[in-house]
PDB file of C-alpha atoms in Angstrom:
ATOM      1  CA  UNK A   1     -17.133  -5.076 -43.163  1.00  0.00           C
ATOM      2  CA  UNK A   2     -20.575  -6.668 -44.473  1.00  0.00           C
ATOM      3  CA  UNK A   3     -19.131 -10.164 -44.645  1.00  0.00           C
ATOM      4  CA  UNK A   4     -18.230  -9.696 -41.028  1.00  0.00           C
ATOM      5  CA  UNK A   5     -22.045  -8.551 -40.840  1.00  0.00           C
ATOM      6  CA  UNK A   6     -23.130 -10.992 -41.843  1.00  0.00           C
ATOM      7  CA  UNK A   7     -21.108 -13.332 -39.676  1.00  0.00           C
ATOM      8  CA  UNK A   8     -19.793 -15.343 -43.452  1.00  0.00           C
ATOM      9  CA  UNK A   9     -15.968 -15.380 -42.205  1.00  0.00           C
ATOM     10  CA  UNK A  10     -14.642 -17.369 -39.227  1.00  0.00           C
ATOM     11  CA  UNK A  11     -12.325 -14.990 -38.757  1.00  0.00           C
ATOM     12  CA  UNK A  12     -14.353 -11.874 -38.029  1.00  0.00           C
ATOM     13  CA  UNK A  13     -15.605 -12.975 -34.843  1.00  0.00           C
ATOM     14  CA  UNK A  14     -12.361 -13.949 -32.746  1.00  0.00           C
ATOM     15  CA  UNK A  15     -12.313 -13.197 -29.032  1.00  0.00           C
ATOM     16  CA  UNK A  16      -8.983 -12.383 -28.345  1.00  0.00           C
ATOM     17  CA  UNK A  17     -10.224 -11.457 -24.398  1.00  0.00           C
ATOM     18  CA  UNK A  18      -9.022 -14.728 -23.016  1.00  0.00           C
ATOM     19  CA  UNK A  19      -5.818 -15.314 -24.580  1.00  0.00           C
ATOM     20  CA  UNK A  20      -5.197 -11.353 -23.327  1.00  0.00           C
ATOM     21  CA  UNK A  21      -6.054 -12.027 -19.457  1.00  0.00           C
ATOM     22  CA  UNK A  22      -3.889 -15.285 -19.797  1.00  0.00           C
ATOM     23  CA  UNK A  23      -0.762 -14.035 -21.013  1.00  0.00           C
ATOM     24  CA  UNK A  24      -1.034 -10.887 -19.285  1.00  0.00           C
ATOM     25  CA  UNK A  25      -1.460 -13.303 -16.190  1.00  0.00           C
ATOM     26  CA  UNK A  26       1.815 -15.719 -17.664  1.00  0.00           C
ATOM     27  CA  UNK A  27      -0.753 -18.622 -17.145  1.00  0.00           C
ATOM     28  CA  UNK A  28       1.298 -20.174 -20.634  1.00  0.00           C
ATOM     29  CA  UNK A  29      -1.008 -23.515 -20.632  1.00  0.00           C
ATOM     30  CA  UNK A  30      -3.993 -21.427 -20.734  1.00  0.00           C
ATOM     31  CA  UNK A  31      -2.545 -19.109 -22.840  1.00  0.00           C
ATOM     32  CA  UNK A  32      -1.564 -22.322 -25.165  1.00  0.00           C
ATOM     33  CA  UNK A  33      -5.059 -23.233 -25.119  1.00  0.00           C
ATOM     34  CA  UNK A  34      -7.132 -19.769 -26.085  1.00  0.00           C
ATOM     35  CA  UNK A  35      -4.452 -19.353 -29.025  1.00  0.00           C
ATOM     36  CA  UNK A  36      -5.067 -23.417 -30.271  1.00  0.00           C
ATOM     37  CA  UNK A  37      -8.728 -22.331 -30.200  1.00  0.00           C
ATOM     38  CA  UNK A  38      -8.770 -19.404 -31.765  1.00  0.00           C
ATOM     39  CA  UNK A  39      -6.009 -20.344 -34.629  1.00  0.00           C
ATOM     40  CA  UNK A  40      -8.179 -23.069 -35.412  1.00  0.00           C
ATOM     41  CA  UNK A  41     -11.727 -20.594 -35.656  1.00  0.00           C
ATOM     42  CA  UNK A  42      -9.559 -18.613 -38.019  1.00  0.00           C
ATOM     43  CA  UNK A  43      -8.479 -21.666 -40.104  1.00  0.00           C
ATOM     44  CA  UNK A  44     -12.512 -23.038 -39.908  1.00  0.00           C
ATOM     45  CA  UNK A  45     -10.823 -26.336 -38.358  1.00  0.00           C
ATOM     46  CA  UNK A  46     -12.247 -26.283 -35.119  1.00  0.00           C
ATOM     47  CA  UNK A  47     -14.645 -29.137 -36.241  1.00  0.00           C
ATOM     48  CA  UNK A  48     -11.786 -31.369 -36.840  1.00  0.00           C
ATOM     49  CA  UNK A  49      -9.858 -29.801 -33.696  1.00  0.00           C
ATOM     50  CA  UNK A  50      -6.400 -30.232 -35.968  1.00  0.00           C
ATOM     51  CA  UNK A  51      -4.783 -28.110 -39.072  1.00  0.00           C
ATOM     52  CA  UNK A  52      -4.405 -29.586 -42.348  1.00  0.00           C
ATOM     53  CA  UNK A  53      -1.841 -27.883 -44.412  1.00  0.00           C
ATOM     54  CA  UNK A  54      -4.177 -25.654 -46.088  1.00  0.00           C
ATOM     55  CA  UNK A  55      -5.034 -24.454 -42.038  1.00  0.00           C
ATOM     56  CA  UNK A  56      -2.083 -21.619 -42.549  1.00  0.00           C
ATOM     57  CA  UNK A  57      -2.824 -20.452 -45.404  1.00  0.00           C
ATOM     58  CA  UNK A  58      -6.560 -19.186 -44.429  1.00  0.00           C
ATOM     59  CA  UNK A  59      -5.523 -17.590 -41.340  1.00  0.00           C
ATOM     60  CA  UNK A  60      -5.912 -13.608 -41.684  1.00  0.00           C
ATOM     61  CA  UNK A  61      -2.675 -12.150 -40.756  1.00  0.00           C
ATOM     62  CA  UNK A  62      -3.635  -9.542 -38.512  1.00  0.00           C
ATOM     63  CA  UNK A  63      -5.440 -12.233 -36.622  1.00  0.00           C
ATOM     64  CA  UNK A  64      -1.414 -14.120 -36.872  1.00  0.00           C
ATOM     65  CA  UNK A  65       0.098 -10.940 -35.885  1.00  0.00           C
ATOM     66  CA  UNK A  66      -2.154 -10.268 -33.222  1.00  0.00           C
ATOM     67  CA  UNK A  67      -1.289 -13.613 -31.606  1.00  0.00           C
ATOM     68  CA  UNK A  68       2.282 -13.406 -31.921  1.00  0.00           C
ATOM     69  CA  UNK A  69       2.382  -9.901 -30.664  1.00  0.00           C
ATOM     70  CA  UNK A  70       0.610 -11.231 -27.327  1.00  0.00           C
ATOM     71  CA  UNK A  71       2.988 -14.267 -26.802  1.00  0.00           C
ATOM     72  CA  UNK A  72       6.154 -11.853 -27.734  1.00  0.00           C
ATOM     73  CA  UNK A  73       5.255  -9.043 -25.518  1.00  0.00           C
ATOM     74  CA  UNK A  74       3.693 -10.989 -22.461  1.00  0.00           C
ATOM     75  CA  UNK A  75       6.633 -13.378 -22.966  1.00  0.00           C
ATOM     76  CA  UNK A  76       9.542 -10.568 -22.993  1.00  0.00           C
ATOM     77  CA  UNK A  77      10.346 -12.099 -26.514  1.00  0.00           C
ATOM     78  CA  UNK A  78      10.597 -15.650 -25.470  1.00  0.00           C
ATOM     79  CA  UNK A  79       8.286 -16.889 -26.949  1.00  0.00           C
ATOM     80  CA  UNK A  80       6.560 -16.385 -30.546  1.00  0.00           C
ATOM     81  CA  UNK A  81       5.357 -17.585 -33.931  1.00  0.00           C
ATOM     82  CA  UNK A  82       8.093 -15.159 -35.332  1.00  0.00           C
ATOM     83  CA  UNK A  83      11.177 -16.825 -32.968  1.00  0.00           C
ATOM     84  CA  UNK A  84      10.125 -20.262 -34.262  1.00  0.00           C
ATOM     85  CA  UNK A  85      10.552 -19.536 -37.649  1.00  0.00           C
ATOM     86  CA  UNK A  86      13.225 -17.889 -37.268  1.00  0.00           C
ATOM     87  CA  UNK A  87      14.638 -20.526 -35.789  1.00  0.00           C
ATOM     88  CA  UNK A  88      13.622 -23.058 -38.501  1.00  0.00           C
ATOM     89  CA  UNK A  89      15.456 -20.533 -40.699  1.00  0.00           C
ATOM     90  CA  UNK A  90      18.702 -20.956 -39.198  1.00  0.00           C
ATOM     91  CA  UNK A  91      18.066 -25.118 -39.681  1.00  0.00           C
ATOM     92  CA  UNK A  92      15.444 -26.450 -41.855  1.00  0.00           C
ATOM     93  CA  UNK A  93      15.916 -29.788 -40.591  1.00  0.00           C
ATOM     94  CA  UNK A  94      12.623 -31.036 -38.473  1.00  0.00           C
ATOM     95  CA  UNK A  95      14.555 -33.476 -36.081  1.00  0.00           C
ATOM     96  CA  UNK A  96      16.918 -30.740 -35.305  1.00  0.00           C
ATOM     97  CA  UNK A  97      14.239 -27.669 -34.773  1.00  0.00           C
ATOM     98  CA  UNK A  98      12.234 -29.803 -32.569  1.00  0.00           C
ATOM     99  CA  UNK A  99      15.152 -30.660 -30.522  1.00  0.00           C
ATOM    100  CA  UNK A 100      15.655 -27.243 -29.724  1.00  0.00           C
ATOM    101  CA  UNK A 101      11.651 -26.127 -29.046  1.00  0.00           C
ATOM    102  CA  UNK A 102      11.555 -28.610 -26.735  1.00  0.00           C
ATOM    103  CA  UNK A 103       8.956 -30.599 -28.596  1.00  0.00           C
ATOM    104  CA  UNK A 104      11.248 -33.869 -28.221  1.00  0.00           C
ATOM    105  CA  UNK A 105      12.535 -35.299 -25.139  1.00  0.00           C
ATOM    106  CA  UNK A 106      15.855 -36.975 -24.479  1.00  0.00           C
ATOM    107  CA  UNK A 107      15.124 -40.416 -25.952  1.00  0.00           C
ATOM    108  CA  UNK A 108      14.210 -38.857 -28.992  1.00  0.00           C
ATOM    109  CA  UNK A 109      10.506 -38.869 -28.474  1.00  0.00           C
ATOM    110  CA  UNK A 110       8.312 -36.339 -29.720  1.00  0.00           C
ATOM    111  CA  UNK A 111       5.840 -34.910 -26.668  1.00  0.00           C
ATOM    112  CA  UNK A 112       2.231 -35.592 -26.669  1.00  0.00           C
ATOM    113  CA  UNK A 113       0.524 -32.651 -27.075  1.00  0.00           C
ATOM    114  CA  UNK A 114      -0.677 -30.510 -25.604  1.00  0.00           C
ATOM    115  CA  UNK A 115       0.565 -32.175 -22.080  1.00  0.00           C
ATOM    116  CA  UNK A 116       4.363 -32.628 -23.162  1.00  0.00           C
ATOM    117  CA  UNK A 117       4.586 -28.780 -23.782  1.00  0.00           C
ATOM    118  CA  UNK A 118       6.529 -27.001 -20.780  1.00  0.00           C
ATOM    119  CA  UNK A 119       4.344 -24.127 -19.579  1.00  0.00           C
ATOM    120  CA  UNK A 120       7.419 -22.468 -17.604  1.00  0.00           C
ATOM    121  CA  UNK A 121       9.102 -19.385 -18.981  1.00  0.00           C
ATOM    122  CA  UNK A 122      12.350 -21.207 -18.615  1.00  0.00           C
ATOM    123  CA  UNK A 123      11.171 -23.448 -21.138  1.00  0.00           C
ATOM    124  CA  UNK A 124      13.507 -23.536 -24.393  1.00  0.00           C
ATOM    125  CA  UNK A 125      12.822 -19.907 -26.293  1.00  0.00           C
ATOM    126  CA  UNK A 126       9.874 -20.850 -28.927  1.00  0.00           C
ATOM    127  CA  UNK A 127       8.984 -23.796 -27.164  1.00  0.00           C
ATOM    128  CA  UNK A 128       5.511 -21.442 -26.888  1.00  0.00           C
ATOM    129  CA  UNK A 129       2.862 -21.543 -28.684  1.00  0.00           C
ATOM    130  CA  UNK A 130       2.864 -25.062 -29.328  1.00  0.00           C
ATOM    131  CA  UNK A 131       1.381 -26.316 -32.652  1.00  0.00           C
ATOM    132  CA  UNK A 132      -1.422 -29.424 -32.678  1.00  0.00           C
ATOM    133  CA  UNK A 133      -2.099 -31.458 -35.619  1.00  0.00           C
ATOM    134  CA  UNK A 134       0.240 -30.421 -38.112  1.00  0.00           C
ATOM    135  CA  UNK A 135       2.504 -33.034 -40.576  1.00  0.00           C
ATOM    136  CA  UNK A 136       5.821 -32.008 -40.107  1.00  0.00           C
ATOM    137  CA  UNK A 137       8.194 -31.433 -43.122  1.00  0.00           C
ATOM    138  CA  UNK A 138       5.669 -30.815 -45.051  1.00  0.00           C
ATOM    139  CA  UNK A 139       3.919 -28.097 -42.780  1.00  0.00           C
ATOM    140  CA  UNK A 140       6.172 -26.249 -41.120  1.00  0.00           C
ATOM    141  CA  UNK A 141       7.002 -24.423 -44.144  1.00  0.00           C
ATOM    142  CA  UNK A 142       3.663 -23.480 -45.173  1.00  0.00           C
ATOM    143  CA  UNK A 143       3.421 -22.659 -41.536  1.00  0.00           C
ATOM    144  CA  UNK A 144       6.373 -20.012 -41.440  1.00  0.00           C
ATOM    145  CA  UNK A 145       6.320 -18.901 -45.303  1.00  0.00           C
ATOM    146  CA  UNK A 146       3.630 -17.145 -43.549  1.00  0.00           C
ATOM    147  CA  UNK A 147       4.708 -16.157 -41.029  1.00  0.00           C
ATOM    148  CA  UNK A 148       6.825 -14.437 -43.628  1.00  0.00           C
ATOM    149  CA  UNK A 149       4.005 -13.706 -45.505  1.00  0.00           C
ATOM    150  CA  UNK A 150       2.319 -11.994 -42.180  1.00  0.00           C
ATOM    151  CA  UNK A 151       5.880  -9.926 -41.651  1.00  0.00           C
ATOM    152  CA  UNK A 152       5.800 -12.077 -38.788  1.00  0.00           C
TER     153      UNK A 152
END
């Protein structure tokens, strides 16, 4: 594609090698780091280091699917955006959703990102990949609508 040839589109240059290796090795922490870097690059938000409401809309479906499918396969269906979307659709309450993801601790406090995540396969279903810099109730529906539009 011409836009990719000229490197005008940040999504064209995504390199999944490190993510694929981390997922193959079940190195969830490294896979999380790689996922966030790929998503920030795809949304053209690397300089900012966080997402905004428009970020999810900018990420091409093929890239979301590739990341989602990698997580889903490596974790045997335990971790993926698709799992998160399904859980969200069952109860569209931010606090309840975050609790079920294990993103809120037993005292009701949000775990810090990324060090507060549980990088073990025994983490709650959908716990990974985590999200950085999202704005709660506003960002979740936007992201999950995008996931659904992309067939996740």
